[in-house]
Tab-separated table of C-alpha atoms and ligand atoms in Angstrom:
chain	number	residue	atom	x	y	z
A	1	UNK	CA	0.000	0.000	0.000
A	2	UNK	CA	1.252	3.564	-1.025
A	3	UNK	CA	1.694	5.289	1.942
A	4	UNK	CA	-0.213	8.694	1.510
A	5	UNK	CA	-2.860	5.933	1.535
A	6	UNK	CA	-1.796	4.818	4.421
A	7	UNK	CA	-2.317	8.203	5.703
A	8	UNK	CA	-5.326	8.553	4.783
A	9	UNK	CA	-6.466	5.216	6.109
A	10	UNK	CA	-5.149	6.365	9.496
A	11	UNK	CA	-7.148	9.495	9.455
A	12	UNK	CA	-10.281	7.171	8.811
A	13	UNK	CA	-9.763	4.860	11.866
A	14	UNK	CA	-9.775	7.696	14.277
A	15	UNK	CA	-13.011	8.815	12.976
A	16	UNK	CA	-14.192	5.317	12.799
A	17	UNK	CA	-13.103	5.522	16.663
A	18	UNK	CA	-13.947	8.920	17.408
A	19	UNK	CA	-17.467	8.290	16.452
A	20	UNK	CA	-18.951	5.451	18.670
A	21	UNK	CA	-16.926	7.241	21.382
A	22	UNK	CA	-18.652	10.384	20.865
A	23	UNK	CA	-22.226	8.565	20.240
A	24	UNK	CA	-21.796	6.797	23.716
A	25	UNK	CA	-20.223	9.903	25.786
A	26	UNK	CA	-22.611	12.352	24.100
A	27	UNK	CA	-19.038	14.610	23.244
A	28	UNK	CA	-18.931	13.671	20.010
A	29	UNK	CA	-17.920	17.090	18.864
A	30	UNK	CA	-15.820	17.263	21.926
A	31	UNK	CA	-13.955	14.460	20.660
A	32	UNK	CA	-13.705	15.480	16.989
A	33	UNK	CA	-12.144	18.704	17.850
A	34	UNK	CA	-9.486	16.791	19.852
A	35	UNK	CA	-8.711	14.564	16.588
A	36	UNK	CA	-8.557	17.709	14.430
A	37	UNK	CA	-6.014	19.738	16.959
A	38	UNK	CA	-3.990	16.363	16.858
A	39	UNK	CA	-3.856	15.706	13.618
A	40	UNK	CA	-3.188	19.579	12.647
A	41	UNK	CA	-0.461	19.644	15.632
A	42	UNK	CA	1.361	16.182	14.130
A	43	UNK	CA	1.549	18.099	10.788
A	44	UNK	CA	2.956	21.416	12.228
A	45	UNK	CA	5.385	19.438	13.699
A	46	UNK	CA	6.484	17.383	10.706
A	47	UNK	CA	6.727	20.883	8.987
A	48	UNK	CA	8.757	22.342	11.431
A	49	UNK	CA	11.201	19.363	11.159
A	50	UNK	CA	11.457	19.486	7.552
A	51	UNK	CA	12.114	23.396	7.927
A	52	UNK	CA	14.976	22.395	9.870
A	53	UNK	CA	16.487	19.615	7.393
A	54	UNK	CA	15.715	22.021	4.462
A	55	UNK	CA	17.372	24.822	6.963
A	56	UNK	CA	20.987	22.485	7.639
A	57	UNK	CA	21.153	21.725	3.838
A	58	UNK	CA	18.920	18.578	3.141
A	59	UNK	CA	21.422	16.180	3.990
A	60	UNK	CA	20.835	12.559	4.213
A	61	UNK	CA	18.504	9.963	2.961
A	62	UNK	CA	15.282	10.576	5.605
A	63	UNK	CA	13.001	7.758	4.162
A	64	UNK	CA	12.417	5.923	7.419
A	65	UNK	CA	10.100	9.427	8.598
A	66	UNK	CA	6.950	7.881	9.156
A	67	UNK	CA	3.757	8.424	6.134
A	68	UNK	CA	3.391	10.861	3.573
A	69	UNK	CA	6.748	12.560	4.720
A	70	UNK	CA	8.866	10.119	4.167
A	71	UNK	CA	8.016	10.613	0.883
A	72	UNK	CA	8.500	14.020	1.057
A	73	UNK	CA	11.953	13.901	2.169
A	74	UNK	CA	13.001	11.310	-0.167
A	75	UNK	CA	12.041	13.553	-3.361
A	76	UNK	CA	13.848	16.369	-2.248
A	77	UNK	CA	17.209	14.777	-0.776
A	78	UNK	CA	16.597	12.869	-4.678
A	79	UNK	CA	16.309	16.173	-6.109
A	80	UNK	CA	19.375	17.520	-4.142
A	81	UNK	CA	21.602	14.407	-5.250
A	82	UNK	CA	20.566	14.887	-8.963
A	83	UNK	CA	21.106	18.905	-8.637
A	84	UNK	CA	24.509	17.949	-7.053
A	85	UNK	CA	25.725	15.597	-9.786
A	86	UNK	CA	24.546	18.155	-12.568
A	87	UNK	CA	26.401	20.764	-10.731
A	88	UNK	CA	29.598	19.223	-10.746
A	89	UNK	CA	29.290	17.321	-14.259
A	90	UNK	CA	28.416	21.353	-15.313
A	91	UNK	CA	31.979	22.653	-13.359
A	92	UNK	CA	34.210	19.836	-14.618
A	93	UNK	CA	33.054	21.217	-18.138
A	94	UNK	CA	33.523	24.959	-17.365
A	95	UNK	CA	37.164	23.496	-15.949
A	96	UNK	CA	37.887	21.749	-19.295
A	97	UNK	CA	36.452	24.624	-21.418
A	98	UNK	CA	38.694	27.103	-19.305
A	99	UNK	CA	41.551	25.170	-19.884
A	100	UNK	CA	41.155	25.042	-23.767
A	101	UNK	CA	40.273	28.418	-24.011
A	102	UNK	CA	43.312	29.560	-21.747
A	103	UNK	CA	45.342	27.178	-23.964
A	104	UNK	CA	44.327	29.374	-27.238
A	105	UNK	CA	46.720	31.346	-28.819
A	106	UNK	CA	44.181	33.959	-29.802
A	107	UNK	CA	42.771	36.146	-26.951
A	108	UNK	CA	38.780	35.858	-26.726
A	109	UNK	CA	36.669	38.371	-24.474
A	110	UNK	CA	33.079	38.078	-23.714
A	111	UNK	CA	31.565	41.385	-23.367
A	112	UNK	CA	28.222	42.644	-22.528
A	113	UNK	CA	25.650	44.939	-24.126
A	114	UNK	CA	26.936	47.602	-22.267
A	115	UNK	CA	30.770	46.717	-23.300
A	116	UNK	CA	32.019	45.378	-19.948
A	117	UNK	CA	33.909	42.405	-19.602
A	118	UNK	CA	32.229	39.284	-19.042
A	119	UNK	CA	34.756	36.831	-19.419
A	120	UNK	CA	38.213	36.776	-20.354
A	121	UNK	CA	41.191	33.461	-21.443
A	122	UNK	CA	44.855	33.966	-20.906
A	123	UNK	CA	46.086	35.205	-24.214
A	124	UNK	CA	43.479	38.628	-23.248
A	125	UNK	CA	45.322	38.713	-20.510
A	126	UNK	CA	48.719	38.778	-21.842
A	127	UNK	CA	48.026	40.803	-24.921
A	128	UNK	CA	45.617	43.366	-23.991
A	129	UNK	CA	46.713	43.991	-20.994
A	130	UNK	CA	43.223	42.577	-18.770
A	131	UNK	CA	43.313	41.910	-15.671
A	132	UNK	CA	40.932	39.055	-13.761
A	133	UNK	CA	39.992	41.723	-11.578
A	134	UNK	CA	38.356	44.020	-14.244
A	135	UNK	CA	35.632	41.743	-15.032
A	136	UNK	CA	32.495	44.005	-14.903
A	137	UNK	CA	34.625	47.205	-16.546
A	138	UNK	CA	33.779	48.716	-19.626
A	139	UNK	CA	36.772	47.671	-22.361
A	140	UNK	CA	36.909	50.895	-23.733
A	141	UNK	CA	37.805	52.526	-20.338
A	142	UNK	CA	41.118	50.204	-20.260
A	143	UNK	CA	41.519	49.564	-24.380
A	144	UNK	CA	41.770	53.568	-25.097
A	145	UNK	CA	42.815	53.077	-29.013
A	146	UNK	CA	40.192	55.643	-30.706
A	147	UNK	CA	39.996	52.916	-34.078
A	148	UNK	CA	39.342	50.033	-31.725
A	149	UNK	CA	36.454	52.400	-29.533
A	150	UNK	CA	35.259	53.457	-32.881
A	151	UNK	CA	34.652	50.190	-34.300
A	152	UNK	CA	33.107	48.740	-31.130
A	153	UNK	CA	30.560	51.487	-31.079
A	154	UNK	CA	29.331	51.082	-35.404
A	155	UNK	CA	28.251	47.729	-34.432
A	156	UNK	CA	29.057	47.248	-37.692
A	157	UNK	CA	31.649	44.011	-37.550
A	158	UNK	CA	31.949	42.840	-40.996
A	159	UNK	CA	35.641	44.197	-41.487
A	160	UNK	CA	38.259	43.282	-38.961
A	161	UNK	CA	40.840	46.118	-37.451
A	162	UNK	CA	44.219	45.903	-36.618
A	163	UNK	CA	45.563	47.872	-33.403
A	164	UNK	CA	48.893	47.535	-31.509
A	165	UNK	CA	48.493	46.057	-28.493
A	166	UNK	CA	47.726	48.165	-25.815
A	167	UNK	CA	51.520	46.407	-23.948
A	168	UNK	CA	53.369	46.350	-26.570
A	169	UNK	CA	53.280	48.582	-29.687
A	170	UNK	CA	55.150	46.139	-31.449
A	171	UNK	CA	52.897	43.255	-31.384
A	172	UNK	CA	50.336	44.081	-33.814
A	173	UNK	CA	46.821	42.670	-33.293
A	174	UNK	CA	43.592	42.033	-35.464
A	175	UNK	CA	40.456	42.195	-33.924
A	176	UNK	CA	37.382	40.961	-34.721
A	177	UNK	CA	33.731	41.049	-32.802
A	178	UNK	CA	30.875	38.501	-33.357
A	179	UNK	CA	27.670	39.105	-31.487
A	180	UNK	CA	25.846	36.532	-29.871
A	181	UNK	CA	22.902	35.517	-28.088
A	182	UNK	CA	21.407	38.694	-25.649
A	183	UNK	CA	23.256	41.706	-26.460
A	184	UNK	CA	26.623	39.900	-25.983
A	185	UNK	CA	29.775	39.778	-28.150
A	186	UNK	CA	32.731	37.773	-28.290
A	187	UNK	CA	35.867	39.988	-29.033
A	188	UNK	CA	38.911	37.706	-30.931
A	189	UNK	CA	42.217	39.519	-31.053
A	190	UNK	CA	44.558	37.466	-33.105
A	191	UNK	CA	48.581	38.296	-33.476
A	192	UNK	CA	49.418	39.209	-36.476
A	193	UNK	CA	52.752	40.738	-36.239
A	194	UNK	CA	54.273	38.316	-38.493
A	195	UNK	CA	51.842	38.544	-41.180
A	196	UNK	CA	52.086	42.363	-41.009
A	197	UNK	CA	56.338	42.129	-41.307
A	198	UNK	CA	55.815	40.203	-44.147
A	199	UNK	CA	53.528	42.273	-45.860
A	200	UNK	CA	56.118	45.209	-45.158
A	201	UNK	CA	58.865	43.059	-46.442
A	202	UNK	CA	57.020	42.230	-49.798
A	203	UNK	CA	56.232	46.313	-50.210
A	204	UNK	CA	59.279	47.356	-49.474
A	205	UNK	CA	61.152	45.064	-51.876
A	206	UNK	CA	58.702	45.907	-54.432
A	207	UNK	CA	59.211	49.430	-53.736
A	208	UNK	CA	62.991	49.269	-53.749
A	209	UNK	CA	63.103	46.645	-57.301
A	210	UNK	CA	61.203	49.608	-58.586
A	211	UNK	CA	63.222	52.115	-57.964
A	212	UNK	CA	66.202	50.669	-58.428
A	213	UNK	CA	64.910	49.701	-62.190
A	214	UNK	CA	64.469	53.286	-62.680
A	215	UNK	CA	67.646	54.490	-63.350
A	216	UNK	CA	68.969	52.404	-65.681
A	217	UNK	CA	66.071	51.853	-68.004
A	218	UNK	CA	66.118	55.900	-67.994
A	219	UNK	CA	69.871	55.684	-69.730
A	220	UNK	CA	68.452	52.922	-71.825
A	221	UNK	CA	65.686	54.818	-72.886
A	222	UNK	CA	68.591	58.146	-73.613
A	223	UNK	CA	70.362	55.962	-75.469
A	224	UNK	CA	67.352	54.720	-77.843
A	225	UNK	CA	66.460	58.018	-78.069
A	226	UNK	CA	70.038	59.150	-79.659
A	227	UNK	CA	70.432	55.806	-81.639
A	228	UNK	CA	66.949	56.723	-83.272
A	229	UNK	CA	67.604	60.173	-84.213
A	230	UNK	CA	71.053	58.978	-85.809
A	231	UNK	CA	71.206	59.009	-89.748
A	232	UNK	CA	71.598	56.725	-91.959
A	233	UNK	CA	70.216	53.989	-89.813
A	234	UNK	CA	69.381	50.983	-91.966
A	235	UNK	CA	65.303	50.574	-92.060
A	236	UNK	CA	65.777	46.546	-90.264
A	237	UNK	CA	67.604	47.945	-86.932
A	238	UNK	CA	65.076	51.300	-87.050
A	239	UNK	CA	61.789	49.323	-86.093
A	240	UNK	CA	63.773	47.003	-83.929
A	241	UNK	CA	64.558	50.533	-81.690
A	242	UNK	CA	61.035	51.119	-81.942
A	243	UNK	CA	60.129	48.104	-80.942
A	244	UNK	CA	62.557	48.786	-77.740
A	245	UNK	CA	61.276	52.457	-77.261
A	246	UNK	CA	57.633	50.408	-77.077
A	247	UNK	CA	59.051	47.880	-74.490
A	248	UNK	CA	61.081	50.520	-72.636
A	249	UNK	CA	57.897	53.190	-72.395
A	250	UNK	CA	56.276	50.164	-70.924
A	251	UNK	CA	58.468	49.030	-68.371
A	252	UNK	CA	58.596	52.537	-67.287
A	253	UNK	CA	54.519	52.835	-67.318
A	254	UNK	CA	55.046	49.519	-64.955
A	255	UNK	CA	57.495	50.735	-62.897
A	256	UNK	CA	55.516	53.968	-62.068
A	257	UNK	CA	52.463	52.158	-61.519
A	258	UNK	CA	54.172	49.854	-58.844
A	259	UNK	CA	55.626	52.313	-57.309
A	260	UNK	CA	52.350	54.233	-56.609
A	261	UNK	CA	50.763	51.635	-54.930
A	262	UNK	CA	54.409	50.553	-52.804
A	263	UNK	CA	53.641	54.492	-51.717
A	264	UNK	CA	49.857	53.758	-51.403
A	265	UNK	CA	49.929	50.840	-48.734
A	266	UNK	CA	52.743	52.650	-46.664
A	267	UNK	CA	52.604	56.541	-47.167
A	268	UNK	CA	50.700	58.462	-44.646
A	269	UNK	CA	47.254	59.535	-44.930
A	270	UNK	CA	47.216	63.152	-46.069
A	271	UNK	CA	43.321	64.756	-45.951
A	272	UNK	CA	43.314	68.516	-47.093
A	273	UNK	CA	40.504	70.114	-49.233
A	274	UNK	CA	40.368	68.546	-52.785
A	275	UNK	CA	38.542	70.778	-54.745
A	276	UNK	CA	37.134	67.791	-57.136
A	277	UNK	CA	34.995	69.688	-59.777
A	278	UNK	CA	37.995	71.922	-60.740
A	279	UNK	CA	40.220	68.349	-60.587
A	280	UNK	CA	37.804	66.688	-62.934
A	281	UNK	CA	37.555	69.305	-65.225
A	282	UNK	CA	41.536	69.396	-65.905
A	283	UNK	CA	41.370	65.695	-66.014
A	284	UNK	CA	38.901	65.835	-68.417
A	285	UNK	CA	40.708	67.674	-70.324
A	286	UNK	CA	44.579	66.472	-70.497
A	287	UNK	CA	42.686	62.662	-71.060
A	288	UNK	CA	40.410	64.287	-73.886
A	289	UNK	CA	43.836	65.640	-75.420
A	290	UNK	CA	45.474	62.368	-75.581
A	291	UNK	CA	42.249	61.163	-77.973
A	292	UNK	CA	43.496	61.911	-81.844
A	293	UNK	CA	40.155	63.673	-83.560
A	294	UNK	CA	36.965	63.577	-81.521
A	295	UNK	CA	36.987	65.111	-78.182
A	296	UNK	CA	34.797	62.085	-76.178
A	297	UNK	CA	34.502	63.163	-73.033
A	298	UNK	CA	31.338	64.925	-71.882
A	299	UNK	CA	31.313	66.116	-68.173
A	300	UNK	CA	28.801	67.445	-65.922
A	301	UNK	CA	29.401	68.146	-62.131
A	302	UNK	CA	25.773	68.509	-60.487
A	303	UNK	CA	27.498	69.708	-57.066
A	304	UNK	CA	30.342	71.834	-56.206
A	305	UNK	CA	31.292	69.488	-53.055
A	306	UNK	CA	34.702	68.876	-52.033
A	307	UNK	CA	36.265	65.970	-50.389
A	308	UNK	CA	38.452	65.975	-47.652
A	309	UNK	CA	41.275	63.905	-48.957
A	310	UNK	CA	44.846	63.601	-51.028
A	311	UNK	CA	44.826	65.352	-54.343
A	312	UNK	CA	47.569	63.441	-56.093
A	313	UNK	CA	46.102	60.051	-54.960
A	314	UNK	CA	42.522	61.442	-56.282
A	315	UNK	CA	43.764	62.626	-59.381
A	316	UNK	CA	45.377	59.380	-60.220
A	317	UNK	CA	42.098	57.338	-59.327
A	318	UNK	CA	40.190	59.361	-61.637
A	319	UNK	CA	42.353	59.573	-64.399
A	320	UNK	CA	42.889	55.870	-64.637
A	321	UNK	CA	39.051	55.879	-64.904
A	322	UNK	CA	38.835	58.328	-67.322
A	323	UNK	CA	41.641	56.724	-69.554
A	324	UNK	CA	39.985	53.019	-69.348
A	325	UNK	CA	36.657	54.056	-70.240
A	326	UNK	CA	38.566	55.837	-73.453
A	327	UNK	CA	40.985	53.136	-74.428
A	328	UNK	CA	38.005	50.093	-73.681
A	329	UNK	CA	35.584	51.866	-75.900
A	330	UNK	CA	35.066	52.720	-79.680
A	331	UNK	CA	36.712	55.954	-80.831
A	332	UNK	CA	33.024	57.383	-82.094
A	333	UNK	CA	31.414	56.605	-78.908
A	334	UNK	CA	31.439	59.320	-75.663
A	335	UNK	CA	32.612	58.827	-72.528
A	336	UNK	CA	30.162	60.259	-69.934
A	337	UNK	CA	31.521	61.864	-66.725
A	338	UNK	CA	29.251	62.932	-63.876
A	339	UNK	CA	30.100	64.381	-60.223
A	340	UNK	CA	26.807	64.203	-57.955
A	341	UNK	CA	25.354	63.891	-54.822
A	342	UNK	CA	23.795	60.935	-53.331
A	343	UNK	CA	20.560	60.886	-51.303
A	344	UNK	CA	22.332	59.488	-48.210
A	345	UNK	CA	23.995	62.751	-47.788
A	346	UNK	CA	27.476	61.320	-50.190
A	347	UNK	CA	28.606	62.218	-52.933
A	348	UNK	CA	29.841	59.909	-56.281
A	349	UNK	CA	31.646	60.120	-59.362
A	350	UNK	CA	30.339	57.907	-62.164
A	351	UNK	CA	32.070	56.844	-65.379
A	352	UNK	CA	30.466	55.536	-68.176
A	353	UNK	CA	31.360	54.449	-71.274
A	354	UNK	CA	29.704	52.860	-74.194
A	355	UNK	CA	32.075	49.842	-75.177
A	356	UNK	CA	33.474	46.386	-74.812
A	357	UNK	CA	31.993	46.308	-71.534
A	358	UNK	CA	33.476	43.442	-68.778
A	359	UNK	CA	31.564	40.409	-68.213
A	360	UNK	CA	29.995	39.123	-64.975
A	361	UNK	CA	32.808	36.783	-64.320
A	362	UNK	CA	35.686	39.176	-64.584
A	363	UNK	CA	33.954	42.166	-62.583
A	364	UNK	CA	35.068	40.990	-59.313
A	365	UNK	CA	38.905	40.156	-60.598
A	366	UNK	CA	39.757	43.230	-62.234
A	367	UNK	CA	40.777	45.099	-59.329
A	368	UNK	CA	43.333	42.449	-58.808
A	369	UNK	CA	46.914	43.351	-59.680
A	370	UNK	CA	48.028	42.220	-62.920
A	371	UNK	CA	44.676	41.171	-63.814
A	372	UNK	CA	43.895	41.815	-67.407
A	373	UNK	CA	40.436	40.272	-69.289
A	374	UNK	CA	41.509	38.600	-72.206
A	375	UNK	CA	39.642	39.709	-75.184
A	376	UNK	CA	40.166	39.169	-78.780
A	377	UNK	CA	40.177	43.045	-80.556
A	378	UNK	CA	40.796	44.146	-83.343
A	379	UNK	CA	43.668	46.603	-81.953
A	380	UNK	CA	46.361	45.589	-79.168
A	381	UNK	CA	45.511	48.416	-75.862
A	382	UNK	CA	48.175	48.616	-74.239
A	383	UNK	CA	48.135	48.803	-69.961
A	384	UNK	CA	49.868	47.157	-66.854
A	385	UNK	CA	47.003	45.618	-65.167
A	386	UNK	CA	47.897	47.991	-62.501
A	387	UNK	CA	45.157	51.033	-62.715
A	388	UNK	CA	42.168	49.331	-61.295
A	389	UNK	CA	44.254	48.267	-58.426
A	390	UNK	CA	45.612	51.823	-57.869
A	391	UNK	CA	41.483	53.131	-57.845
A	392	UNK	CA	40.862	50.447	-55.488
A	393	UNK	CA	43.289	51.724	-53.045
A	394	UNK	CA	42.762	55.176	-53.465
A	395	UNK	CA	39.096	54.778	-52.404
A	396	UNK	CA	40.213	52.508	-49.441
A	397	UNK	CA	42.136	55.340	-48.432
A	398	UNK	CA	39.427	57.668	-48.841
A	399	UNK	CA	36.708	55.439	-47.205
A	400	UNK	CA	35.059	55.497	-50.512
A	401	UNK	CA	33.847	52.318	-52.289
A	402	UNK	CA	34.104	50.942	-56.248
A	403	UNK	CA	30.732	49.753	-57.886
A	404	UNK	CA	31.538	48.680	-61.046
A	405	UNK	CA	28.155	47.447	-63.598
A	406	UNK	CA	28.801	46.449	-66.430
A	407	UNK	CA	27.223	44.740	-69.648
A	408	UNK	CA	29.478	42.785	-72.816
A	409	UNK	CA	28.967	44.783	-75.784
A	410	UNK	CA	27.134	47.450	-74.538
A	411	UNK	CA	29.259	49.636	-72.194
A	412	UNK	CA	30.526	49.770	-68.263
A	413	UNK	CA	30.017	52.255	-64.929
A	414	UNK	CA	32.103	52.856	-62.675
A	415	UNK	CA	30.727	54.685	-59.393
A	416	UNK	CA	33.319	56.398	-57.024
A	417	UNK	CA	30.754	56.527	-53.515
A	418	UNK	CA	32.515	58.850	-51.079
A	419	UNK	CA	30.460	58.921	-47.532
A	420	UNK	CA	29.234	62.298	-45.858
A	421	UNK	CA	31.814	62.643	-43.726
A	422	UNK	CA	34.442	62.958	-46.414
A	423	UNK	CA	32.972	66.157	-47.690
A	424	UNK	CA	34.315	69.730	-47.071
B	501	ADP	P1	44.968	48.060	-67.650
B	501	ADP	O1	46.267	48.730	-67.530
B	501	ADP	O2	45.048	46.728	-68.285
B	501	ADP	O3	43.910	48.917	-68.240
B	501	ADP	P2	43.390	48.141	-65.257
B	501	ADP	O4	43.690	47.646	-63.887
B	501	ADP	O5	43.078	49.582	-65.409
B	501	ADP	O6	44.585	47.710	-66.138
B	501	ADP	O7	42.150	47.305	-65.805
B	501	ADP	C1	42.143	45.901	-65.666
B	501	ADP	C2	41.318	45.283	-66.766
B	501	ADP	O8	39.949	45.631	-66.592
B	501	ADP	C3	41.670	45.801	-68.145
B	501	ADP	O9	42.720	45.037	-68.691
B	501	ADP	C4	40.371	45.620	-68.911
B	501	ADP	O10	40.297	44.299	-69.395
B	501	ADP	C5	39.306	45.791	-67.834
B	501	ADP	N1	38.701	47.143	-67.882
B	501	ADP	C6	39.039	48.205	-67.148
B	501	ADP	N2	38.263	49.261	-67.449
B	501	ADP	C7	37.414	48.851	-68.408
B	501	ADP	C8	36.337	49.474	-69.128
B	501	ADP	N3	35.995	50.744	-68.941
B	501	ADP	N4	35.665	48.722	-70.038
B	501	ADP	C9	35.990	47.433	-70.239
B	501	ADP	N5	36.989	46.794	-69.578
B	501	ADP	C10	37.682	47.490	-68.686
């Protein structure tokens, strides 16, 4: 038998009792109010005692407490022993997790909605400088880098940033943030001081092959020079030193081109007021010059904004631009120029042309260095895969962004967006 039934069945004999007691002595309520204060007494009691198990921590199996109660206690000291196991199963994997996350190289911070530090493995410690004891601080109270408190305040974490580390300017770091679950983000700063030498090595040796080259293809190209304005030079060697002046012009067009961009990935930022309508109409102009009859080029500048940036690097963007959308297109067809501004408050330069146009595959690859699309014409157009490249890193520099559309046989864009805050 169960034994709240048990209970029950016990409450029912002393009624059974209390009755032909009460029938006989003529106290039957007497008697029934007795039974009641017992019975309500017995469970006070048996409350107050499992007040005072729950009270010292529930310990121990209490299964031999008599009725319903022994029930009682069993559940909960069962519940306890289940709770306990989960609890420790539930530590021994926080130890484990803490030990491969401390074992990581990269440093990982959790941080909060509000920015303050969660949680934090061993490489944080060591490379930005955190401390155990500033869980609960905000990170950009102790990480004071104005790129790194500007990026974690867009919220915007598609693009990665690299910082020095806040102890030790020499170790450079890339950080990354992915949100997560309530309002929290996981912050990844990985060392990439290696990567970074690397890339400095590869630039400067680039920039150095360069400039070293320059020199002696310039007495190369002196001497063509005087070899073709001898006389009497027989008509076989003539087109071979054209042939060289070609190759030479081109080396040098090379050259120039590489040496831009060497400057372009390490020369400081310069930002000084570009006036861009008066840039685009000289542009214009010395690229319209270089065309032999027509003059193609039709601009229009809808806005007299100017951007807050380098001239020089500008002014090579937009000539490259100006050039391609020439040299890629028919001789009888325009090339349409337009400065405007943009309904999000930006501004944009577009260049169209009406030519060979680029097709879908290429479009992302032509910004790639060296990258030329092969395509059988009629003429040979001449170029160093370079230009597109150059553009591209000009508008990096300029927090502006390429959109290039584009149809075969009927003509390309290319859109220059510059954001608000680049205007002056
Ligand atoms: P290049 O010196 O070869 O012109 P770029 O980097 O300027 O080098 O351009 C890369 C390639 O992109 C070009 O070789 C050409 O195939 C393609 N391209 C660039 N501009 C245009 C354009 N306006 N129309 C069609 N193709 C273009």
């Amino acid at each position: 038998m169960q034994r709240w039934q048990r209970e029950i069945n016990s409450v029912i004999a002393l009624l059974a009792l209390a009755l032909p007691l009460g029938y006989f002595t003529g106290h039957l309520s007497l008697i029934l109010l007795v039974i009641v204060t017992f019975l309500l007494i017995r469970q006070t009691l048996h409350i107050n005692a499992l007040e005072h198990w729950l009270a010292r921590g529930a310990f121990g199996d209490q299964r031999e407490q008599k009725g319903i109660w022994g029930d009682i206690y069993y559940h909960i000291w069962k519940i306890k022993k289940t709770e306990k196991k989960r609890k420790k199963k539930l530590s021994r994997m926080i130890d484990r997790f803490r030990t491969s996350t401390d074992a990581l190289p990269d440093a990982a911070v959790v941080l909060g909605s509000y920015g303050e530090i969660e949680w934090t493995n061993k490489a944080a410690r060591e490379v930005l400088g955190l401390k155990k004891t500033d869980k609960g601080q905000r990170i950009p109270n102790l990480i004071r880098t104005p790129l790194f408190i500007q990026y974690l305040k867009s919220n915007d974490y598609r693009q990665k940033i690299s910082i020095p580390s806040p102890v030790n300017e020499n170790i450079i770091l890339q950080i990354s943030i992915v949100p997560y679950g309530a309002g929290l983000r996981l912050l990844l700063a990985q060392d990439i001081t290696h990567l970074k030498n690397i890339e400095r090595m590869r630039t400067d040796f680039v920039a150095n092959v360069s400039h070293e080259l320059r020199t002696p293809l310039t007495v190369l190209k002196g001497y063509l020079e005087t070899l073709q304005e001898m006389d009497n030079v027989p008509n076989i060697y003539f087109r071979s030193f054209e042939n060289m002046a070609t190759q030479t012009e081109r080396m040098q067009l090379l050259i120039d081109d590489l040496l831009l961009l060497a400057r372009l990935e390490t020369k400081a930022k310069i930002s000084e007021p570009v006036a861009v309508p008066d840039l685009l109409k000289q542009i214009c102009q010395e690229s319209d010059l270089l065309e032999k009859d027509e003059r193609r080029v039709e601009l229009s500048i809808n806005t007299d904004a100017h951007l807050q940036g380098d001239e020089e690097e500008l002014r090579s963007a937009f000539t490259n631009l100006v050039v391609n959308a020439l040299k890629y297109s028919p001789a009888d067809k325009p090339v349409k120029v337009c400065w405007h501004s943009l309904e999000n408050g930006g501004v944009c330069l577009d260049v169209e042309d009406f030519g060979e146009g680029i097709s879908p595959a290429d479009i992302p690859r032509i910004t790639e260095r060296f990258y030329r699309v092969e395509v059988k014409r009629n003429r040979k157009i001449n170029g160093t895969g370079l230009g597109l490249a150059i553009v591209k890193h000009v508008l990096v520099r300029h927090d502006a962004k390429l959109e290039i559309t584009s149809q075969l046989g009927k003509g390309s864009r290319f859109r220059c967006l510059f954001p608000a805050k680049r205007l002056c």
